mmCIF file of C-alpha atoms in Angstrom:
data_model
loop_
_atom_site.group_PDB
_atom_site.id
_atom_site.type_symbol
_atom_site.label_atom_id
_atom_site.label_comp_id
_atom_site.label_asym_id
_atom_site.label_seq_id
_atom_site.Cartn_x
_atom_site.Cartn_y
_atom_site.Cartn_z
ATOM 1 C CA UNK A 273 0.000 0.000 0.000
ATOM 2 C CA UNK A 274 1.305 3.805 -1.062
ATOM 3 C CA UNK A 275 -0.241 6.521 1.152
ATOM 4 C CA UNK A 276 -0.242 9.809 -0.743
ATOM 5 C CA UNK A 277 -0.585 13.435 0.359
ATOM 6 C CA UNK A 278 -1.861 16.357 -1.415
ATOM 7 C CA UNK A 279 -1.304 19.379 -0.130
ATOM 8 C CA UNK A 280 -2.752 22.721 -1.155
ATOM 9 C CA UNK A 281 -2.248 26.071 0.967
ATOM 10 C CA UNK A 282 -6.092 27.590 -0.113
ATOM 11 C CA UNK A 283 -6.482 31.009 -0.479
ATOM 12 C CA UNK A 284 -7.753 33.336 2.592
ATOM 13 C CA UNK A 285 -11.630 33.520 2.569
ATOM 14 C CA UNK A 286 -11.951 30.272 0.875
ATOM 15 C CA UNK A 287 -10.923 26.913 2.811
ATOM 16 C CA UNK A 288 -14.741 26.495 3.672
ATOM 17 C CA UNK A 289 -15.508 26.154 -0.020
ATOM 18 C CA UNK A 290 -12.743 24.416 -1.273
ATOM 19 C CA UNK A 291 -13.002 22.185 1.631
ATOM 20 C CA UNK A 292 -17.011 21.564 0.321
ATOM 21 C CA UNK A 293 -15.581 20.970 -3.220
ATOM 22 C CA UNK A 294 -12.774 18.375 -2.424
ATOM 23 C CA UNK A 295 -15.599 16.510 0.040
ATOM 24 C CA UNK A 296 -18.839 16.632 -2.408
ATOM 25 C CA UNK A 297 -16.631 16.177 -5.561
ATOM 26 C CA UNK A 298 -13.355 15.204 -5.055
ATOM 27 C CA UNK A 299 -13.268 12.685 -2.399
ATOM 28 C CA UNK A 300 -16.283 10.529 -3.851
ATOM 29 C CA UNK A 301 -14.395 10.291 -7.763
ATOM 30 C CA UNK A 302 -11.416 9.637 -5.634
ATOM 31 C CA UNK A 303 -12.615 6.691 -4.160
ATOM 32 C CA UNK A 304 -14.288 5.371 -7.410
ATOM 33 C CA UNK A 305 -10.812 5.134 -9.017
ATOM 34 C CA UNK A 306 -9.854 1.708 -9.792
ATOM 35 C CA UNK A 307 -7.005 1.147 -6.812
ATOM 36 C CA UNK A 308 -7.906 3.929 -4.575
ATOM 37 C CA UNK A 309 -8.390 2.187 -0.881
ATOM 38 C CA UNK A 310 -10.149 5.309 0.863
ATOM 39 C CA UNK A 311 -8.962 8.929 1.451
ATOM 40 C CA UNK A 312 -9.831 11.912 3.621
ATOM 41 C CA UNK A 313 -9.469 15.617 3.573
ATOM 42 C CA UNK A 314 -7.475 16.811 6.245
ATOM 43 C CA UNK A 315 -7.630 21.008 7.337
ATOM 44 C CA UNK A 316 -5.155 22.932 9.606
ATOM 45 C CA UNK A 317 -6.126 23.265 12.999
ATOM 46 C CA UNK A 318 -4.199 26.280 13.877
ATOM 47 C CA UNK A 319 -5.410 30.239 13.823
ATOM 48 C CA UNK A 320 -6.249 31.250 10.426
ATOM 49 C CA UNK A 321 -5.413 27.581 8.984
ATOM 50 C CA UNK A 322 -5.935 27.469 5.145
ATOM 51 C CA UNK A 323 -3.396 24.169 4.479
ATOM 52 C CA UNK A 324 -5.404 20.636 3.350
ATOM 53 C CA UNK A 325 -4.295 17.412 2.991
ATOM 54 C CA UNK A 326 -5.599 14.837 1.177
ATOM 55 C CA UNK A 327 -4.436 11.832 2.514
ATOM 56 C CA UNK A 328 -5.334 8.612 0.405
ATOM 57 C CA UNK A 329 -4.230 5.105 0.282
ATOM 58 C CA UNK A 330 -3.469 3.586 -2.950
ATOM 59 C CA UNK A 331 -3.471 -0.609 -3.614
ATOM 60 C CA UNK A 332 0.132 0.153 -5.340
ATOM 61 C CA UNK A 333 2.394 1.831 -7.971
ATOM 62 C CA UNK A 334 0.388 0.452 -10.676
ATOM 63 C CA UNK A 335 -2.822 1.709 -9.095
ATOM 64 C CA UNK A 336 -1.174 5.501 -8.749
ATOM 65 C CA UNK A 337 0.301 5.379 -12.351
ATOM 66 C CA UNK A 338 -3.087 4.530 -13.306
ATOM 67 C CA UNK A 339 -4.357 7.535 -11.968
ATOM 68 C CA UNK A 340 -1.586 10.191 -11.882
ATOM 69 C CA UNK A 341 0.288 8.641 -15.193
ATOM 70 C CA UNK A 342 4.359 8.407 -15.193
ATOM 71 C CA UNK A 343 5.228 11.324 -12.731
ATOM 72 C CA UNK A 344 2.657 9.774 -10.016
ATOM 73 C CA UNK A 345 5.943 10.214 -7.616
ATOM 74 C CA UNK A 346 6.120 14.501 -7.913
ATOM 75 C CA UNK A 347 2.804 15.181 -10.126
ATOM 76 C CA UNK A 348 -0.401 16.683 -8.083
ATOM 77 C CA UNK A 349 -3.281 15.946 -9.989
ATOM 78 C CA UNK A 350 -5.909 19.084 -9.604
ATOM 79 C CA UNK A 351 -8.827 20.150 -11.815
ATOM 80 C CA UNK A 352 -8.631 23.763 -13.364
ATOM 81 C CA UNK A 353 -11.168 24.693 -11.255
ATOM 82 C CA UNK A 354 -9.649 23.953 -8.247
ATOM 83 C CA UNK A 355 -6.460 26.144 -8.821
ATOM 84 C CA UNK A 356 -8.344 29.089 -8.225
ATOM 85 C CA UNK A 357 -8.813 28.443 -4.472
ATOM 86 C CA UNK A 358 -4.978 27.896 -4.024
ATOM 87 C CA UNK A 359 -2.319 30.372 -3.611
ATOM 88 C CA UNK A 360 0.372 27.902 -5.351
ATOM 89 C CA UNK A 361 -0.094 25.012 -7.047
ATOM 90 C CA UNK A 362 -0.294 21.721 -4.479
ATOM 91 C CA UNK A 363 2.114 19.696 -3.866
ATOM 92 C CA UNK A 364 2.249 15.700 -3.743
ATOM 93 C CA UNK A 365 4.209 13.209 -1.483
ATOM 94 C CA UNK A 366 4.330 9.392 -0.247
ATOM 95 C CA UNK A 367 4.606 6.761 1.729
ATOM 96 C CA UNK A 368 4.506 3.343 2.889
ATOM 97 C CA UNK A 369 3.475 2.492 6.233
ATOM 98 C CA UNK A 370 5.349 0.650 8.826
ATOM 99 C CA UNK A 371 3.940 -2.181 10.704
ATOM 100 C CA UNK A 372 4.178 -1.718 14.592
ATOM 101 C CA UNK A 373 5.717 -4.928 16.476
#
């Protein structure tokens, strides 16, 4: 399993909408993609906060080139629209998780 997190600083005055897009649009197509295992959407707890993470978990590489194509590893994938809520394009990392003894 590959965890991967997408991470978008959102523009002031707009987290709560972007945060309604990415749960009523994003999340659900997310999880319909063929070797997506779940995600969330994450939101900064601390005064002012406007960073999310998406945090999803993905069967394997093949799964993730299936979805993000060849540069899965440093590509974000985003929809036009969603650009203008962020102040910079996101960014995208991974990981594999480590089983506790």
């Amino acid at each position: 399993m590959i965890i991967r997190i997408w991470a978008g600083q959102v523009m002031a005055g707009h987290i709560e909408e972007f945060c309604e897009v990415l749960t009523s649009k994003v999340l659900p197509q997310l999880g319909r993609t063929e070797g997506c295992l779940g995600g969330e959407l994450l939101r900064s707890v601390t005064e002012g906060g406007h960073r999310v993470l998406v945090v999803s978990r993905w069967r394997d590489e093949a799964a993730l080139l299936g979805y993000a194509g060849p540069m899965w590893r440093i590509r974000p994938v985003w929809s036009e629209g969603e650009l203008r809520y962020l102040a910079h394009p996101p960014e995208v990392t991974h990981f594999t998780p480590v089983p506790v003894p």
